[in-house]
XYZ file of C-alpha atoms in Angstrom:
231
model
C -369.603 -41.597 -94.585
C -371.731 -39.704 -92.074
C -371.876 -42.919 -89.853
C -368.140 -43.022 -89.924
C -367.744 -39.439 -88.739
C -370.212 -40.152 -85.817
C -368.279 -43.313 -84.818
C -364.897 -41.303 -84.827
C -366.285 -38.526 -82.792
C -367.664 -40.987 -80.220
C -364.212 -42.503 -80.028
C -362.683 -39.083 -79.390
C -365.118 -38.336 -76.607
C -364.488 -41.688 -74.896
C -360.712 -41.211 -75.087
C -360.886 -37.650 -73.708
C -363.146 -38.610 -70.936
C -361.091 -41.594 -69.737
C -357.476 -40.580 -70.176
C -355.953 -43.430 -68.190
C -357.554 -46.460 -69.820
C -354.246 -46.944 -71.728
C -351.878 -45.542 -69.054
C -348.959 -47.802 -68.181
C -347.976 -48.021 -64.468
C -344.298 -47.331 -63.671
C -343.111 -49.718 -60.888
C -339.681 -48.171 -60.218
C -339.203 -46.629 -56.773
C -338.946 -42.890 -56.117
C -335.495 -41.903 -54.635
C -333.999 -39.529 -52.084
C -330.456 -38.381 -51.653
C -328.495 -39.250 -48.552
C -325.159 -37.582 -47.489
C -322.975 -38.954 -44.754
C -320.441 -36.908 -42.908
C -317.815 -38.111 -40.398
C -318.236 -35.357 -37.915
C -315.942 -37.172 -35.221
C -313.077 -37.051 -37.783
C -313.757 -33.383 -38.575
C -313.690 -32.535 -34.696
C -310.306 -34.298 -34.459
C -308.914 -32.358 -37.218
C -310.162 -29.121 -35.776
C -308.613 -29.887 -32.395
C -305.229 -30.458 -34.130
C -305.570 -27.206 -36.218
C -306.478 -25.458 -33.063
C -303.258 -26.656 -31.471
C -301.167 -25.676 -34.431
C -302.885 -22.087 -34.355
C -302.045 -21.839 -30.560
C -298.535 -22.763 -30.957
C -298.053 -20.391 -33.908
C -299.671 -17.625 -31.975
C -297.424 -18.289 -28.917
C -294.344 -18.431 -31.054
C -295.137 -15.089 -32.664
C -295.898 -13.490 -29.249
C -292.661 -14.821 -27.842
C -290.664 -13.313 -30.922
C -292.373 -10.026 -30.299
C -291.483 -10.162 -26.675
C -287.878 -11.046 -27.541
C -287.533 -8.095 -29.891
C -288.892 -5.762 -27.181
C -286.522 -7.141 -24.538
C -283.469 -6.831 -26.815
C -284.501 -3.282 -27.612
C -284.461 -2.543 -23.939
C -281.178 -4.177 -23.373
C -279.631 -2.058 -26.203
C -280.888 1.105 -24.370
C -279.654 -0.082 -21.039
C -276.255 -0.764 -22.584
C -276.098 2.726 -24.055
C -277.027 4.197 -20.696
C -274.437 2.123 -18.900
C -271.745 3.231 -21.524
C -272.706 6.792 -20.668
C -271.991 6.177 -16.994
C -275.331 5.180 -15.698
C -275.832 2.618 -13.061
C -278.202 0.095 -14.679
C -276.326 -3.259 -13.825
C -279.328 -4.755 -12.087
C -281.698 -3.830 -14.941
C -279.292 -5.343 -17.515
C -279.044 -8.598 -15.560
C -282.680 -8.873 -15.362
C -283.183 -8.287 -19.080
C -280.522 -10.745 -19.921
C -282.432 -13.526 -17.827
C -285.713 -12.656 -19.358
C -284.184 -12.879 -22.856
C -282.561 -16.123 -22.143
C -285.950 -17.469 -20.865
C -287.805 -16.277 -23.865
C -285.246 -17.945 -26.148
C -285.814 -21.206 -24.501
C -289.532 -20.796 -25.074
C -289.016 -19.766 -28.676
C -287.050 -22.957 -29.215
C -289.878 -24.999 -27.542
C -292.625 -23.473 -29.632
C -290.609 -23.812 -32.893
C -290.149 -27.373 -32.186
C -293.891 -27.896 -31.547
C -294.674 -25.990 -34.722
C -292.361 -27.891 -36.816
C -294.014 -28.884 -40.157
C -297.168 -27.249 -38.812
C -297.815 -25.400 -42.068
C -297.689 -28.550 -44.358
C -299.661 -30.499 -41.763
C -302.259 -27.782 -41.547
C -302.608 -27.747 -45.336
C -303.066 -31.610 -45.417
C -305.634 -31.430 -42.518
C -307.617 -28.591 -44.081
C -307.700 -30.489 -47.399
C -308.740 -33.634 -45.651
C -311.411 -31.749 -43.667
C -312.782 -30.268 -46.887
C -313.019 -33.811 -48.375
C -314.880 -35.150 -45.335
C -317.183 -32.190 -45.219
C -318.214 -32.873 -48.828
C -319.554 -36.359 -47.706
C -317.018 -38.180 -49.925
C -316.676 -41.728 -48.391
C -317.258 -45.378 -49.170
C -320.589 -46.996 -47.783
C -320.272 -50.709 -47.184
C -323.872 -51.504 -47.691
C -327.387 -50.179 -47.472
C -330.179 -52.734 -46.580
C -333.865 -51.619 -47.140
C -335.694 -53.556 -44.313
C -338.618 -55.509 -45.264
C -337.901 -55.417 -48.874
C -334.952 -57.990 -48.996
C -333.021 -55.329 -50.931
C -329.368 -55.159 -50.098
C -327.270 -52.455 -51.992
C -323.453 -52.840 -51.838
C -320.828 -50.416 -53.269
C -317.208 -50.550 -54.315
C -316.610 -46.866 -55.035
C -316.850 -43.620 -52.876
C -319.437 -41.041 -53.404
C -320.501 -37.580 -51.969
C -324.285 -38.455 -52.158
C -326.147 -41.693 -52.372
C -329.440 -42.201 -54.260
C -331.644 -44.310 -52.091
C -335.006 -45.823 -53.341
C -338.236 -45.384 -51.359
C -340.840 -48.185 -51.134
C -343.599 -46.932 -53.408
C -346.256 -49.317 -51.887
C -346.129 -47.929 -48.421
C -345.710 -44.594 -46.319
C -342.412 -45.344 -44.701
C -339.175 -47.091 -45.484
C -336.450 -48.396 -43.035
C -332.737 -48.715 -43.745
C -329.692 -50.173 -42.139
C -326.631 -48.326 -43.423
C -323.151 -49.799 -42.753
C -320.081 -47.544 -42.943
C -316.612 -48.707 -41.921
C -318.187 -51.773 -40.299
C -320.634 -49.847 -38.177
C -324.452 -50.045 -38.792
C -326.804 -47.266 -38.347
C -330.565 -47.106 -38.870
C -332.810 -44.552 -40.671
C -336.523 -44.464 -41.071
C -338.263 -42.058 -43.501
C -341.905 -41.323 -43.649
C -343.640 -39.732 -46.577
C -346.914 -39.549 -48.591
C -347.276 -41.358 -51.837
C -349.062 -39.695 -54.879
C -349.604 -40.642 -58.464
C -348.849 -38.427 -61.578
C -349.334 -38.929 -65.221
C -346.407 -37.935 -67.463
C -346.453 -36.694 -71.069
C -346.243 -40.415 -72.242
C -349.384 -41.037 -70.197
C -347.409 -43.297 -67.749
C -348.600 -43.431 -64.151
C -345.805 -42.305 -61.903
C -345.517 -43.181 -58.339
C -344.094 -40.197 -56.420
C -343.403 -39.377 -52.822
C -343.778 -36.025 -50.962
C -343.490 -34.558 -47.442
C -340.487 -36.774 -46.957
C -339.151 -36.572 -43.450
C -336.723 -38.574 -41.120
C -338.748 -39.944 -38.078
C -335.953 -41.732 -36.485
C -332.263 -42.614 -36.766
C -329.329 -43.759 -34.760
C -326.899 -41.360 -36.390
C -325.421 -38.791 -34.038
C -327.470 -35.982 -35.732
C -328.962 -35.043 -39.158
C -330.336 -32.256 -41.327
C -333.983 -32.893 -42.115
C -335.620 -31.771 -45.267
C -336.867 -28.103 -45.189
C -338.039 -27.599 -48.706
C -338.472 -29.596 -51.954
C -339.280 -32.647 -49.828
C -340.257 -34.691 -52.820
C -338.604 -37.737 -54.397
C -335.780 -36.819 -56.720
C -335.092 -33.563 -54.852
C -335.186 -34.343 -51.131
C -331.737 -34.567 -49.568
C -330.796 -35.661 -46.031
C -327.359 -35.245 -44.380
C -326.453 -37.552 -41.534
C -323.467 -36.984 -39.109
C -321.602 -39.730 -37.286
């Protein structure tokens, strides 16, 4: 019995001193999140919304001017009816009012359906700003890994190569291909089930052909790091 206790104690010491003898390595890749935003479309929508706003402002200003001119004309007519000599002033006011009426018709025509169109454009802008779009495919260079998609999404979970310190991608959206390269440090962790996890930290974009991007500022580890690319 004593010998059994000694053997059992030695077994516990060996296990405690070498916790990874029975650890299982996890081979799946760490991931990051990509968001793609069509900034060109947002800019075009902003330009259209700015035109609507300018036309609406001009129409309102013209209406205010018309009210003021008509008020002045009423006063001149009263003065004339009281024997005042304001014929010239009346003629000028009538010409200005006629001109403002033409302008009002012009701006009203330009502003036709502006409210409904502005609502549509703002909704579209919100959708684009969320990143919702369809990515044709993402190719992980050097890994012969081609990801294709059939549904739109606002964020895309992208694998990192766990056996290197950088990963290069070719991303095709609406038939146009852009490139992204990420650099990072690989680390190992042991989870509660004593599995060895391959993790990535200090993840950063080191090069890209996208117009601009938001690099990771905090939580730059796999599963939490997110990058937004604008095109």
